[in-house]
């Protein structure tokens, strides 16, 4: 295919996203800069254009949080490349990956076909639930009725495409045997039992604006009632009353047969015991004649320790504050990355926390230092965006200025980014590490740890760092999908 130009604002938006489709990611990785901020790609198939169209359509789906430039770029792309097809097929390495990607990828939509060749599974996305139409299902959900029939036939076309894919790979399809229930039949759904009180009930489905006539009304044993399709339930093995009766009868039979008797199990050998025992009292026979000695009720009272409750409350308050801080920083970074203003309330909380951190109380103590043989630690404070020992390095200062507006990680010299302590797991943001010459390595920390570029969701932060540095005149080295940091060179002028 010929080269295609992606408008600048849409190219910037795609750069900040985690592109999971391998073919599209390869095309974007090999792209070259065109005029202004545009990207020129050479797609290997129309699928690349379709995936980008889906991102453009998702961008237009929420116009209030997008900039005007992004909206105009998305409309221009769709005008040139067209809308994405209503249904696409996606390949995955395993069913666990397929399930996770359907929950977070903007290019996967309701009704798309999912293929997991390694596990012989083909499925479709039903709303937010990936469901298998094959006999094997792995981590995907199982359908309780043929895919063509669910939701009043709304997924008939998707089911047909999925079945064709399964047949082409030779994967056996799931078999659904219809069950016709009569009034009074006992049924089971999961752990609850119920009785069918009406059949052939007409039901209107608001989601698909269709009406089905083969539903059943079930009164559940715990007192509620629901009208559902019979494929959602299965016949109960037997009524609960019969189960209880059989259990009671089995106990009586056991007692009569001699498994448990109100007598000693095995004869007590005379002269073989140190003291006499009473069989009924010692063995607790189920059917011992006569009254058993009454046992005095035991009352246990517990008084919670005030100091212990105070520690629990203090830890819960600290956890809530740490979680709020983490969410505020993440929300602010997301708004900045997408060119939107940070909400005033969020920014106010962030400013208040940073002011408190800049002037800590004298009574506060730093976390206990790790002792490392052969290493002398020369700084005892904290620094934002770098280790305290590197805070004065000119390349670090220049990189922090270029990354102004993004979240900076609050670091100490004894912070281990590969194995953070519990207190360090609240750290989030970029970390600048000076290297030789004008070169720096910029990491992104989530939960106190460095992340890789291919880390779902969070991995896009490295692309955001690279894009920001490039816009500020830095020379950024090409990253791999497995890269853990951005290598950049400080401008010489």
XYZ file of C-alpha atoms in Angstrom:
493
model
C 0.000 0.000 0.000
C 1.069 3.601 -0.572
C 2.188 5.943 2.190
C -0.533 7.533 4.318
C -0.263 10.731 6.369
C -1.755 10.918 9.864
C -2.797 14.471 10.899
C -0.582 15.972 13.606
C -2.980 16.067 16.576
C -4.183 12.512 15.858
C -0.550 11.361 15.522
C 0.230 12.887 18.928
C -2.830 11.156 20.395
C -1.777 7.777 18.963
C 1.756 8.260 20.298
C 0.316 8.559 23.819
C -1.789 5.400 23.464
C -0.842 1.770 24.061
C -1.222 0.155 20.611
C -1.683 -3.571 21.187
C -2.315 -4.541 17.567
C 1.102 -5.764 16.384
C 0.656 -4.787 12.734
C -0.465 -1.251 13.593
C 2.256 -0.852 16.230
C 4.923 -1.916 13.711
C 3.623 0.598 11.155
C 3.692 3.415 13.719
C 7.160 2.419 14.957
C 8.472 2.635 11.384
C 6.717 5.955 10.668
C 8.608 9.090 9.698
C 7.786 12.697 10.446
C 6.043 14.664 7.746
C 5.267 18.365 7.635
C 4.700 19.851 11.062
C 3.647 17.182 13.553
C 2.201 14.763 11.003
C 3.294 11.130 10.736
C 3.781 9.296 7.448
C 3.187 5.550 7.643
C 3.321 2.750 5.095
C 0.548 0.330 6.138
C 0.999 -3.295 5.198
C -2.759 -3.936 5.002
C -6.091 -2.093 5.364
C -6.275 -3.384 8.951
C -3.795 -0.683 10.038
C -6.121 2.002 8.655
C -9.125 0.380 10.318
C -7.416 0.300 13.733
C -6.445 3.963 13.465
C -10.010 4.799 12.389
C -11.304 3.118 15.503
C -9.026 5.253 17.663
C -10.228 8.342 15.791
C -13.871 7.351 16.343
C -13.183 6.726 20.037
C -11.604 10.179 20.269
C -14.754 11.764 18.808
C -16.957 9.729 21.155
C -15.959 11.946 24.098
C -15.539 15.430 22.554
C -15.764 17.320 25.856
C -12.373 16.020 27.056
C -10.606 16.420 23.699
C -9.003 19.489 22.221
C -10.336 21.143 19.107
C -7.186 20.147 17.215
C -7.684 16.491 18.155
C -11.325 16.533 17.065
C -10.498 18.214 13.738
C -7.648 15.765 13.104
C -9.900 12.781 13.830
C -12.590 14.063 11.456
C -9.986 14.690 8.738
C -8.619 11.153 9.100
C -12.078 9.572 8.877
C -12.849 11.731 5.825
C -9.706 10.417 4.115
C -9.509 6.817 5.332
C -13.173 6.170 6.094
C -14.874 4.701 9.139
C -13.691 1.446 10.664
C -15.776 -1.646 9.834
C -18.549 -2.475 12.278
C -16.883 -5.785 13.112
C -13.196 -6.730 13.214
C -11.266 -9.892 14.088
C -8.493 -9.784 16.701
C -5.788 -12.393 17.366
C -4.427 -13.093 20.876
C -1.742 -15.295 22.433
C -4.041 -16.718 25.132
C -7.551 -16.305 26.522
C -6.327 -14.395 29.572
C -4.751 -11.773 27.319
C -7.904 -11.679 25.182
C -10.093 -11.032 28.232
C -7.844 -8.247 29.555
C -7.477 -6.497 26.191
C -11.243 -6.401 25.594
C -11.591 -4.395 28.810
C -9.097 -1.625 27.956
C -8.408 -1.389 24.204
C -10.160 1.380 22.258
C -9.961 -0.583 18.989
C -12.012 -3.569 20.254
C -15.781 -3.132 20.223
C -19.008 -4.921 20.945
C -19.560 -7.742 18.413
C -15.903 -8.147 17.403
C -14.516 -11.654 16.810
C -11.747 -12.944 19.109
C -9.380 -15.723 17.967
C -7.011 -17.534 20.347
C -5.339 -20.175 18.179
C -3.086 -21.582 20.922
C -6.126 -22.660 22.999
C -8.471 -23.526 20.071
C -10.903 -20.822 21.143
C -12.984 -18.419 19.047
C -15.369 -15.971 20.692
C -17.243 -12.700 20.347
C -17.436 -9.644 22.572
C -20.956 -9.410 24.019
C -21.190 -5.970 25.582
C -18.273 -5.988 28.015
C -18.100 -9.810 28.244
C -15.907 -11.865 25.904
C -17.710 -15.171 25.333
C -16.565 -18.301 23.503
C -18.637 -19.929 20.753
C -16.314 -22.950 20.627
C -16.273 -26.049 22.799
C -13.083 -24.826 24.500
C -13.426 -21.484 26.264
C -10.360 -20.980 28.499
C -10.708 -17.729 30.484
C -13.635 -16.511 28.340
C -17.266 -16.782 29.409
C -19.492 -19.643 28.234
C -22.736 -18.822 26.454
C -25.912 -20.363 27.839
C -27.626 -20.333 24.420
C -26.512 -20.355 20.777
C -24.746 -17.090 19.948
C -27.197 -16.418 17.114
C -30.108 -16.365 19.573
C -28.801 -14.247 22.465
C -30.205 -10.738 22.954
C -32.990 -11.433 20.466
C -30.571 -12.205 17.619
C -28.554 -8.984 17.955
C -25.292 -10.938 17.600
C -26.347 -13.212 14.714
C -23.907 -11.665 12.201
C -21.034 -11.687 14.704
C -21.815 -15.306 15.560
C -21.808 -16.280 11.875
C -18.377 -14.668 11.349
C -17.017 -16.337 14.507
C -18.374 -19.751 13.470
C -16.790 -19.405 10.029
C -13.456 -18.604 11.666
C -13.761 -21.596 14.011
C -14.570 -23.950 11.111
C -11.637 -22.642 9.075
C -9.291 -23.496 11.978
C -11.015 -26.819 12.678
C -12.130 -25.847 16.199
C -15.260 -27.690 17.450
C -18.232 -25.436 18.181
C -20.066 -25.441 21.497
C -23.284 -27.494 21.537
C -26.364 -26.035 23.241
C -29.209 -28.468 23.911
C -32.543 -26.648 24.389
C -34.507 -27.611 27.486
C -38.289 -27.158 27.751
C -39.472 -26.751 31.325
C -42.959 -27.332 32.671
C -44.719 -25.507 35.474
C -43.531 -26.945 38.768
C -40.124 -28.039 37.455
C -37.201 -27.508 39.801
C -34.281 -25.569 38.283
C -30.904 -24.294 39.380
C -28.895 -21.165 38.519
C -25.496 -21.257 40.157
C -26.057 -21.906 43.860
C -29.730 -20.974 44.010
C -32.709 -23.288 43.505
C -36.174 -22.356 42.334
C -39.485 -23.574 40.912
C -40.884 -22.724 37.465
C -44.234 -20.956 37.942
C -44.954 -19.869 34.337
C -43.728 -20.767 30.827
C -43.776 -19.063 27.408
C -43.668 -15.639 29.048
C -43.357 -12.623 26.732
C -40.450 -10.290 27.597
C -39.344 -7.005 26.015
C -35.552 -6.404 25.905
C -34.802 -2.694 26.158
C -31.145 -3.103 25.061
C -32.096 -4.562 21.660
C -35.700 -3.302 21.406
C -36.886 -6.848 20.714
C -39.479 -9.147 22.282
C -39.008 -12.854 23.032
C -41.809 -15.279 23.878
C -40.054 -18.390 25.226
C -39.050 -17.157 28.692
C -39.920 -18.749 32.036
C -40.841 -17.201 35.375
C -39.046 -18.736 38.362
C -39.797 -18.302 42.048
C -36.543 -18.818 43.916
C -36.410 -20.614 47.236
C -35.092 -17.515 49.002
C -38.260 -15.572 48.099
C -37.478 -13.575 44.932
C -38.880 -14.048 41.433
C -37.375 -13.487 37.983
C -38.309 -13.990 34.330
C -35.392 -15.228 32.221
C -34.636 -17.358 29.177
C -34.605 -21.088 30.007
C -31.046 -21.382 28.690
C -29.850 -19.463 31.753
C -30.837 -22.265 34.137
C -30.378 -26.023 34.325
C -32.573 -28.759 35.790
C -32.024 -29.296 39.490
C -30.848 -32.823 40.295
C -33.774 -33.271 42.665
C -35.945 -31.166 44.967
C -34.289 -29.945 48.145
C -36.949 -31.703 50.246
C -35.997 -35.082 48.773
C -32.326 -34.434 49.484
C -33.035 -33.689 53.139
C -35.295 -36.747 53.433
C -32.643 -39.015 51.927
C -29.992 -37.637 54.248
C -32.208 -38.271 57.280
C -33.008 -41.785 56.080
C -29.312 -42.513 55.512
C -28.529 -41.502 59.099
C -31.209 -43.828 60.449
C -29.993 -46.699 58.246
C -26.431 -46.113 59.441
C -27.553 -46.212 63.037
C -29.594 -49.391 62.614
C -26.850 -51.104 60.619
C -24.465 -50.540 63.472
C -22.083 -47.859 62.166
C -22.977 -45.660 65.122
C -24.638 -47.196 68.191
C -25.284 -45.991 71.642
C -22.660 -48.366 72.942
C -18.880 -48.696 73.008
C -17.345 -49.053 69.531
C -15.444 -52.262 70.045
C -15.431 -54.087 73.317
C -13.433 -52.579 76.148
C -10.802 -55.095 77.186
C -11.018 -55.813 80.891
C -7.859 -55.003 82.789
C -6.267 -53.139 79.882
C -7.171 -49.612 81.051
C -5.660 -47.542 83.819
C -9.049 -46.190 84.867
C -12.728 -46.823 84.177
C -14.443 -44.795 81.449
C -18.100 -44.178 80.687
C -18.763 -45.068 77.028
C -21.712 -42.714 76.513
C -19.906 -39.731 77.996
C -16.481 -40.391 76.482
C -17.662 -41.266 72.951
C -20.668 -38.987 72.751
C -22.860 -41.776 71.330
C -25.670 -40.502 69.122
C -28.298 -42.861 70.456
C -27.291 -43.401 74.083
C -30.254 -44.096 76.301
C -30.935 -41.921 79.299
C -30.310 -38.272 79.871
C -26.880 -36.897 79.065
C -25.315 -34.652 81.706
C -26.160 -31.014 81.059
C -23.199 -28.864 80.112
C -22.815 -25.360 81.440
C -22.936 -22.684 78.753
C -19.658 -20.866 78.182
C -19.785 -17.085 77.730
C -16.823 -15.349 76.114
C -16.371 -11.591 76.322
C -13.681 -9.606 74.518
C -12.659 -6.011 75.089
C -10.750 -4.486 72.149
C -7.431 -2.912 73.045
C -7.681 0.895 72.524
C -4.093 1.151 71.297
C -4.684 -1.591 68.733
C -7.838 0.104 67.429
C -5.935 3.384 67.167
C -3.228 1.710 65.075
C -5.813 0.180 62.765
C -7.606 3.529 62.322
C -4.308 5.337 61.681
C -3.236 2.807 59.047
C -6.644 2.992 57.332
C -6.434 6.802 57.237
C -2.891 6.657 55.812
C -3.963 4.139 53.177
C -6.887 6.340 52.146
C -4.644 9.396 51.873
C -2.036 7.483 49.860
C -4.695 6.158 47.492
C -6.193 9.631 47.043
C -2.727 11.065 46.318
C -2.002 8.337 43.764
C -5.337 8.876 41.986
C -4.883 12.675 41.970
C -1.440 12.377 40.400
C -2.686 9.887 37.811
C -5.707 12.020 36.923
C -3.541 15.125 36.575
C -1.017 13.292 34.368
C -3.809 11.968 32.125
C -5.295 15.454 31.670
C -1.888 16.938 30.898
C -1.049 14.147 28.442
C -4.281 14.788 26.534
C -3.961 18.580 26.572
C -6.848 19.135 28.986
C -6.715 21.388 32.086
C -6.339 19.660 35.440
C -9.542 19.968 37.545
C -9.186 22.738 40.119
C -10.030 20.492 43.087
C -7.445 17.897 42.035
C -4.737 20.516 41.489
C -5.505 22.109 44.873
C -5.003 18.783 46.671
C -1.743 18.133 44.798
C -0.409 21.623 45.627
C -1.304 21.186 49.289
C 0.484 17.836 49.501
C 3.599 19.141 47.759
C 3.706 22.155 50.074
C 3.488 19.852 53.077
C 6.267 17.651 51.668
C 8.488 20.674 51.016
C 8.251 21.759 54.664
C 7.972 18.517 56.698
C 7.551 18.605 60.452
C 10.662 18.095 62.539
C 9.118 15.042 64.145
C 8.761 13.169 60.869
C 11.313 10.426 60.286
C 12.531 9.085 56.966
C 12.016 5.369 56.231
C 14.688 3.078 57.596
C 17.678 2.957 55.275
C 18.755 -0.216 53.582
C 22.310 -1.175 54.483
C 24.308 -2.076 51.360
C 27.822 -3.389 51.750
C 30.493 -1.334 50.021
C 28.191 1.619 49.230
C 28.490 4.968 50.959
C 25.322 7.091 50.853
C 26.196 10.758 50.739
C 22.733 12.384 50.802
C 19.892 11.916 53.266
C 17.078 14.037 51.778
C 14.530 13.619 49.032
C 14.319 14.943 45.492
C 11.603 15.156 42.856
C 12.292 13.574 39.486
C 15.762 12.218 40.335
C 17.804 10.634 43.096
C 18.899 13.280 45.648
C 22.547 12.686 44.724
C 21.768 13.617 41.087
C 19.470 16.575 41.768
C 22.162 19.167 40.970
C 23.398 17.538 37.754
C 22.946 19.993 34.831
C 21.425 17.331 32.570
C 18.903 16.412 35.275
C 17.956 20.069 35.778
C 17.498 20.517 32.015
C 15.423 17.326 31.704
C 13.188 18.346 34.613
C 12.600 21.715 32.931
C 11.655 19.947 29.677
C 9.263 17.629 31.530
C 7.618 20.447 33.473
C 3.936 19.700 34.020
C 4.317 15.915 34.279
C 4.306 14.050 37.592
C 7.776 13.733 39.139
C 8.611 10.794 41.416
C 9.598 11.744 44.976
C 12.833 9.802 45.494
C 15.259 9.006 48.288
C 18.793 7.667 47.810
C 17.817 4.289 49.262
C 14.756 3.769 47.027
C 15.066 0.419 45.203
C 12.957 0.711 42.026
C 13.036 -3.064 41.495
C 11.841 -3.973 45.001
C 10.238 -0.956 46.743
C 9.240 -1.006 50.388
C 5.605 -0.625 51.427
C 6.087 3.129 51.952
C 7.825 3.489 48.572
C 4.960 1.788 46.716
C 3.063 5.099 46.737
C 5.706 6.759 44.501
C 4.603 7.582 40.948
C 6.111 9.762 38.210
C 9.227 10.187 36.074
C 12.800 9.581 37.269
C 15.801 11.128 35.450
C 19.112 9.260 35.638
C 22.143 11.124 34.159
C 24.414 9.079 31.901
C 27.587 9.847 29.948
C 27.943 13.209 28.177
C 24.619 14.910 27.445
C 22.666 11.623 27.649
C 20.016 10.843 30.279
C 17.734 7.889 30.924
C 14.163 8.783 31.919
C 12.111 6.119 33.692
C 8.449 6.050 34.693
C 7.521 4.640 38.115
C 4.157 3.096 39.040
C 3.806 1.778 42.575
C 7.457 2.612 43.214
C 8.667 0.315 40.375
C 9.895 1.029 36.856
C 7.558 -0.077 34.065
C 8.196 -1.349 30.542
C 6.851 0.154 27.346
C 4.745 -2.964 26.705
C 3.139 -2.815 30.172
C -0.649 -2.591 29.594
C -2.050 0.929 30.123
C 0.910 2.314 32.136
C 3.461 1.540 29.399
C 2.162 4.447 27.309
C 3.773 6.802 29.855
C 7.197 6.162 28.247
C 5.822 7.264 24.869
C 4.431 10.368 26.540
C 7.865 11.159 28.039
C 9.578 10.650 24.663
C 7.046 12.859 22.887
C 7.390 15.646 25.479
C 11.195 15.628 25.298
C 11.116 15.653 21.491
C 8.829 18.676 21.474
C 11.256 20.491 23.802
C 14.171 19.972 21.371
C 15.771 16.871 22.887
C 17.032 14.045 20.668
C 15.274 10.823 21.671
C 16.646 7.397 20.779
C 14.273 4.867 19.211
C 12.582 2.637 21.778
C 11.776 -1.047 21.581
C 8.478 -2.505 22.771
C 10.345 -3.926 25.781
C 12.198 -0.687 26.645
C 12.237 0.299 30.332
C 13.309 3.901 29.852
C 13.667 6.747 27.345
C 17.235 7.596 26.320
C 17.480 11.261 25.346
C 20.269 13.741 24.556
C 20.252 17.301 25.846
C 20.141 19.989 23.138
C 23.575 21.481 22.461
C 22.408 24.999 21.551
